[in-house]
Coordinates of C-alpha atoms in Angstrom, one line a residue:
M178 CA 0.0 0.0 0.0
K179 CA 1.3 3.5 -0.9
G180 CA 1.0 6.5 1.3
R181 CA 2.7 9.8 2.3
I182 CA 4.3 10.6 5.7
V183 CA 2.5 13.4 7.3
K184 CA 4.3 13.5 10.6
G185 CA 7.1 11.8 12.5
I186 CA 7.5 11.5 16.3
G187 CA 9.7 9.3 18.4
G188 CA 10.5 6.8 15.7
F189 CA 6.9 6.5 14.5
Y190 CA 5.8 7.8 11.1
Y191 CA 2.2 8.7 10.5
T192 CA 1.4 7.7 7.0
D193 CA -1.7 8.9 5.1
T194 CA -2.9 6.4 2.5
G195 CA -5.8 8.5 1.3
S196 CA -8.3 6.6 3.3
D197 CA -6.6 6.1 6.7
I198 CA -3.6 7.2 8.7
Y199 CA -1.3 4.4 9.8
E200 CA 1.2 4.6 12.6
C201 CA 4.3 3.0 11.1
K202 CA 7.8 2.1 12.0
A203 CA 10.7 2.1 9.5
R204 CA 12.4 -1.1 8.7
G205 CA 15.9 -1.5 10.1
V206 CA 17.3 -1.5 6.5
F207 CA 16.7 2.2 6.4
R208 CA 19.0 2.8 9.3
K209 CA 21.5 0.4 7.9
N210 CA 21.6 2.3 4.6
G211 CA 21.7 5.7 6.3
I212 CA 18.2 6.7 5.1
T213 CA 15.8 8.6 7.4
P214 CA 12.2 8.9 6.4
L215 CA 11.0 12.5 6.2
V216 CA 7.7 14.3 6.4
G217 CA 6.5 14.6 2.8
D218 CA 8.0 11.3 1.8
R219 CA 5.9 9.1 -0.5
C220 CA 6.4 5.5 0.6
E221 CA 5.2 1.9 0.5
I222 CA 3.9 0.3 3.7
D223 CA 3.0 -3.2 4.9
I224 CA -0.1 -3.3 7.2
V225 CA 0.6 -5.0 10.6
D226 CA -2.8 -4.5 12.2
A227 CA -5.6 -3.1 10.0
E228 CA -7.9 -2.5 13.0
K229 CA -5.3 -0.6 15.1
K230 CA -4.0 1.1 11.9
T231 CA -0.4 0.1 12.3
G232 CA 2.2 -0.8 9.8
N233 CA 5.9 -0.8 8.6
I234 CA 7.4 1.4 6.0
T235 CA 9.1 -0.9 3.5
R236 CA 10.3 1.6 0.8
I237 CA 10.8 5.3 0.3
L238 CA 9.8 6.3 -3.2
P239 CA 12.1 8.6 -5.2
R240 CA 12.2 12.2 -3.9
T241 CA 11.9 15.4 -5.9
S242 CA 13.6 17.5 -3.3
V243 CA 15.1 17.1 0.2
L244 CA 15.4 19.8 2.8
S245 CA 17.6 19.6 5.9
R246 CA 16.3 22.7 7.6
P247 CA 13.5 22.1 8.1
A248 CA 13.8 18.4 7.5
A249 CA 11.2 17.6 4.8
A250 CA 10.9 15.9 1.4
N251 CA 9.1 16.6 -1.9
A252 CA 8.5 20.3 -1.2
D253 CA 7.9 22.5 -4.3
Q254 CA 8.3 25.8 -2.6
A255 CA 8.9 27.5 0.7
V256 CA 6.7 30.3 2.2
M257 CA 8.4 32.6 4.7
I258 CA 5.9 34.4 6.9
F259 CA 6.7 37.5 8.9
A260 CA 4.3 39.7 10.8
V261 CA 4.1 43.4 10.0
K262 CA 3.9 44.0 13.7
K263 CA 3.9 41.9 16.9
P264 CA 6.5 40.5 16.6
V265 CA 8.7 43.1 14.9
I266 CA 10.2 42.0 11.5
S267 CA 13.8 40.8 11.7
T268 CA 15.3 41.1 8.3
G269 CA 18.4 39.3 9.5
L270 CA 16.3 36.3 10.3
L271 CA 14.6 36.5 6.9
D272 CA 17.8 36.8 5.1
R273 CA 19.3 33.8 6.8
F274 CA 16.3 31.7 5.9
L275 CA 16.5 32.9 2.3
I276 CA 20.2 31.9 2.1
N277 CA 19.3 28.4 3.3
M278 CA 16.6 28.0 0.8
E279 CA 18.9 29.3 -2.0
M280 CA 21.4 26.7 -0.9
Q281 CA 18.8 24.0 -1.1
D282 CA 17.5 25.3 -4.5
L283 CA 14.0 25.8 -3.3
E284 CA 11.9 28.8 -4.6
T285 CA 10.7 31.1 -1.8
V286 CA 7.6 33.3 -1.4
I287 CA 7.8 36.0 1.2
V288 CA 4.5 36.8 3.0
F289 CA 4.0 39.7 5.4
S290 CA 1.0 38.9 7.7
K291 CA -1.1 41.2 9.9
T292 CA -1.3 43.9 7.2
D293 CA -4.3 45.3 9.0
Y294 CA -1.6 47.0 11.1
G295 CA -0.2 48.6 7.9
E296 CA 1.8 47.7 4.7
P297 CA 5.6 47.3 4.9
E298 CA 5.9 48.9 1.5
E299 CA 9.7 49.8 1.7
L300 CA 10.6 46.3 2.9
E301 CA 8.4 44.7 0.2
A302 CA 10.2 46.8 -2.4
V303 CA 13.6 45.6 -1.2
Y304 CA 12.8 41.9 -1.6
R305 CA 10.9 42.3 -4.9
A306 CA 14.0 44.1 -6.2
A307 CA 16.1 41.1 -5.0
G308 CA 14.0 38.8 -7.2
Y309 CA 11.5 37.4 -4.7
R310 CA 7.7 37.1 -4.9
V311 CA 6.3 39.2 -2.0
M312 CA 2.7 39.6 -0.8
G313 CA 0.7 40.8 2.2
I314 CA -2.1 39.0 4.0
S315 CA -4.4 39.7 6.9
N316 CA -6.3 36.8 8.6
K317 CA -8.4 39.5 10.3
T318 CA -9.7 41.3 7.1
G319 CA -9.1 38.4 4.6
E320 CA -6.8 40.6 2.5
G321 CA -4.6 38.4 0.2
I322 CA -6.0 35.1 1.3
E323 CA -7.4 34.1 -2.1
E324 CA -4.2 35.2 -3.8
F325 CA -2.3 33.1 -1.3
K326 CA -4.4 30.1 -2.1
D327 CA -3.5 30.5 -5.8
I328 CA 0.2 30.5 -4.9
L329 CA -0.3 27.2 -3.0
R330 CA -2.5 25.5 -5.5
G331 CA -1.2 22.2 -6.9
K332 CA 2.0 22.4 -4.9
T333 CA 3.5 21.2 -1.6
S334 CA 4.6 24.3 0.3
V335 CA 6.8 24.6 3.4
L336 CA 5.4 27.2 5.7
S337 CA 8.0 28.7 8.0
G338 CA 8.4 31.8 10.2
P339 CA 9.0 33.0 13.7
S340 CA 6.6 32.2 16.5
G341 CA 3.6 34.6 16.8
V342 CA 3.3 35.6 13.1
G343 CA -0.2 34.1 12.7
K344 CA 0.8 30.9 11.0
S345 CA -1.8 28.8 12.8
S346 CA -4.5 31.4 12.1
L347 CA -3.5 31.4 8.4
I348 CA -3.8 27.6 8.3
N349 CA -7.2 28.0 9.9
S350 CA -8.3 30.3 7.1
L351 CA -7.0 27.9 4.5
L352 CA -8.7 24.9 6.1
G353 CA -11.9 26.6 6.9
K354 CA -11.8 25.1 10.4
A355 CA -9.8 25.2 13.6
Y356 CA -6.2 24.0 13.0
A357 CA -6.2 21.9 16.1
E358 CA -9.2 19.9 14.7
T359 CA -7.4 18.5 11.6
G360 CA -8.9 15.1 12.1
E361 CA -7.6 11.6 12.9
L362 CA -3.9 12.5 12.9
S363 CA -4.4 15.1 15.7
E364 CA -6.4 12.7 17.8
K365 CA -3.9 9.9 17.3
I366 CA -0.8 11.8 18.3
G367 CA -2.4 14.0 21.0
R368 CA -1.3 17.2 19.4
G369 CA -1.5 20.3 21.6
K370 CA -3.8 23.1 20.5
N371 CA -2.2 25.7 18.3
T372 CA 1.3 24.5 19.2
T373 CA 3.6 23.2 16.4
R374 CA 6.5 21.1 17.8
H375 CA 7.1 18.9 14.7
T376 CA 6.8 19.4 11.0
E377 CA 3.3 18.3 9.8
L378 CA 2.0 17.8 6.3
I379 CA -1.6 19.0 5.9
R380 CA -3.6 18.3 2.8
L381 CA -5.7 21.3 1.6
D382 CA -7.1 19.4 -1.4
K383 CA -6.2 16.6 -3.7
D384 CA -3.0 18.1 -5.1
T385 CA -2.3 20.9 -2.6
Y386 CA -0.3 20.4 0.6
I387 CA 1.3 22.6 3.2
M388 CA 4.0 21.7 5.7
D389 CA 3.5 23.4 9.0
T390 CA 6.9 23.8 10.8
P391 CA 7.8 24.9 14.3
G392 CA 8.3 28.6 14.9
Y393 CA 11.7 29.9 15.9
S394 CA 13.6 33.0 17.0
S395 CA 17.0 32.3 15.4
I396 CA 18.4 30.5 12.3
E397 CA 21.9 29.2 11.7
V398 CA 23.1 29.8 8.2
M399 CA 24.0 26.5 6.4
C400 CA 26.8 28.2 4.4
R401 CA 30.2 27.6 5.9
D402 CA 32.3 29.1 3.1
E403 CA 32.6 33.0 3.1
E404 CA 33.7 32.9 -0.5
L405 CA 30.3 31.3 -1.5
L406 CA 28.0 33.5 0.6
A407 CA 27.5 36.2 -2.1
D408 CA 26.2 33.6 -4.5
Y409 CA 23.1 33.2 -2.3
F410 CA 22.2 36.9 -2.6
R411 CA 20.2 37.0 -5.8
E412 CA 20.8 40.7 -6.5
F413 CA 24.6 40.2 -6.2
R414 CA 24.8 37.6 -9.0
P415 CA 25.0 40.0 -12.0
Y416 CA 28.1 41.5 -10.5
L417 CA 30.0 38.4 -9.3
G418 CA 33.2 37.8 -11.2
T419 CA 33.3 41.3 -12.5
C420 CA 35.2 42.9 -9.6
R421 CA 38.8 43.9 -9.9
F422 CA 40.1 41.2 -7.6
T423 CA 39.4 37.5 -8.0
G424 CA 37.8 36.2 -4.8
C425 CA 36.5 39.6 -3.9
R426 CA 34.4 39.5 -0.7
H427 CA 32.8 42.8 -1.4
I428 CA 33.8 44.5 1.8
S429 CA 37.0 46.6 1.7
E430 CA 38.4 45.7 -1.8
P431 CA 38.7 48.6 -4.3
D432 CA 36.8 48.5 -7.6
C433 CA 34.2 46.1 -6.3
R434 CA 31.1 46.0 -8.5
V435 CA 28.8 44.9 -5.7
K436 CA 29.7 47.9 -3.7
D437 CA 29.3 50.1 -6.7
A438 CA 25.8 48.7 -7.2
V439 CA 25.0 49.6 -3.6
K440 CA 26.2 53.1 -4.1
E441 CA 24.1 53.4 -7.3
G442 CA 21.0 52.2 -5.4
I443 CA 20.7 49.0 -7.5
V444 CA 21.4 46.8 -4.5
S445 CA 19.7 47.9 -1.3
V446 CA 21.8 49.1 1.6
E447 CA 19.7 46.9 4.0
R448 CA 20.5 43.7 2.1
Y449 CA 24.2 44.6 1.8
E450 CA 24.5 45.3 5.5
S451 CA 22.8 42.0 6.2
Y452 CA 25.4 40.3 3.9
K453 CA 28.3 41.9 5.8
Q454 CA 26.9 40.8 9.2
I455 CA 26.3 37.2 8.0
L456 CA 29.8 37.1 6.4
S457 CA 31.3 38.3 9.7
D458 CA 29.4 35.5 11.5
I459 CA 30.7 32.9 9.1
M460 CA 34.3 34.1 9.5
G461 CA 34.0 34.2 13.2
R462 CA 32.6 30.7 13.3
R463 CA 35.6 29.5 11.4
K464 CA 38.0 30.6 14.1
Y465 CA 36.5 28.0 16.5

């Protein structure tokens, strides 16, 4: 029987076959071969107890994508959600997430929630200029919800963002019911109300899924090589390799085309300052 892993907790993988959700264990051969089942994996299972809805995962089907942060498989896009207000937007956190998604070759949509407090027009402009799709939504007024549904339609999307940005309220709007009441899975695993502690795959319709992921207050950049960091800033790419010095880090070197683009207003000062801070963090990490 084929299914899709919708959640994994403590060595158990909850697998949706389309008609039932089975609590499964992974065969020892996975551990032997260094394979870890992931939320979003399509798999084959053997039924152990049809009445108790238990089984074993026997095979992981080929993956279209694999993410390590957050750990997930077969995602088509990432959606980064930040609130306009409460909590205050951290562009450093946003930029770190974008770098990680660029490294994992996953397209990212940036969503600013709680636009009933106002529109972050300058910030939206910065990230649109960097090459990202940006939109605003309000769970309170309904602004942008239908457009957001269009962005999700027919795809598996990873929803990510800091705690308190309204992610659960957004999922409520998409589901048309309380997020804590998402059916058999929530009952089986005893999931706490409006608390996301593990990545969970939620089906919106036949071909549309969202992955709810735990909120956070910090992100570690996956990039370990300061010479590669600039590659993950989209707006830098047209200028890379055109600086006077090979291996230019775009900080203090003369005749740097990235710095020229900042001075000319083509690359935003905010993104450039973020780049410098993250570069400093990577170089400082290397010392230890």
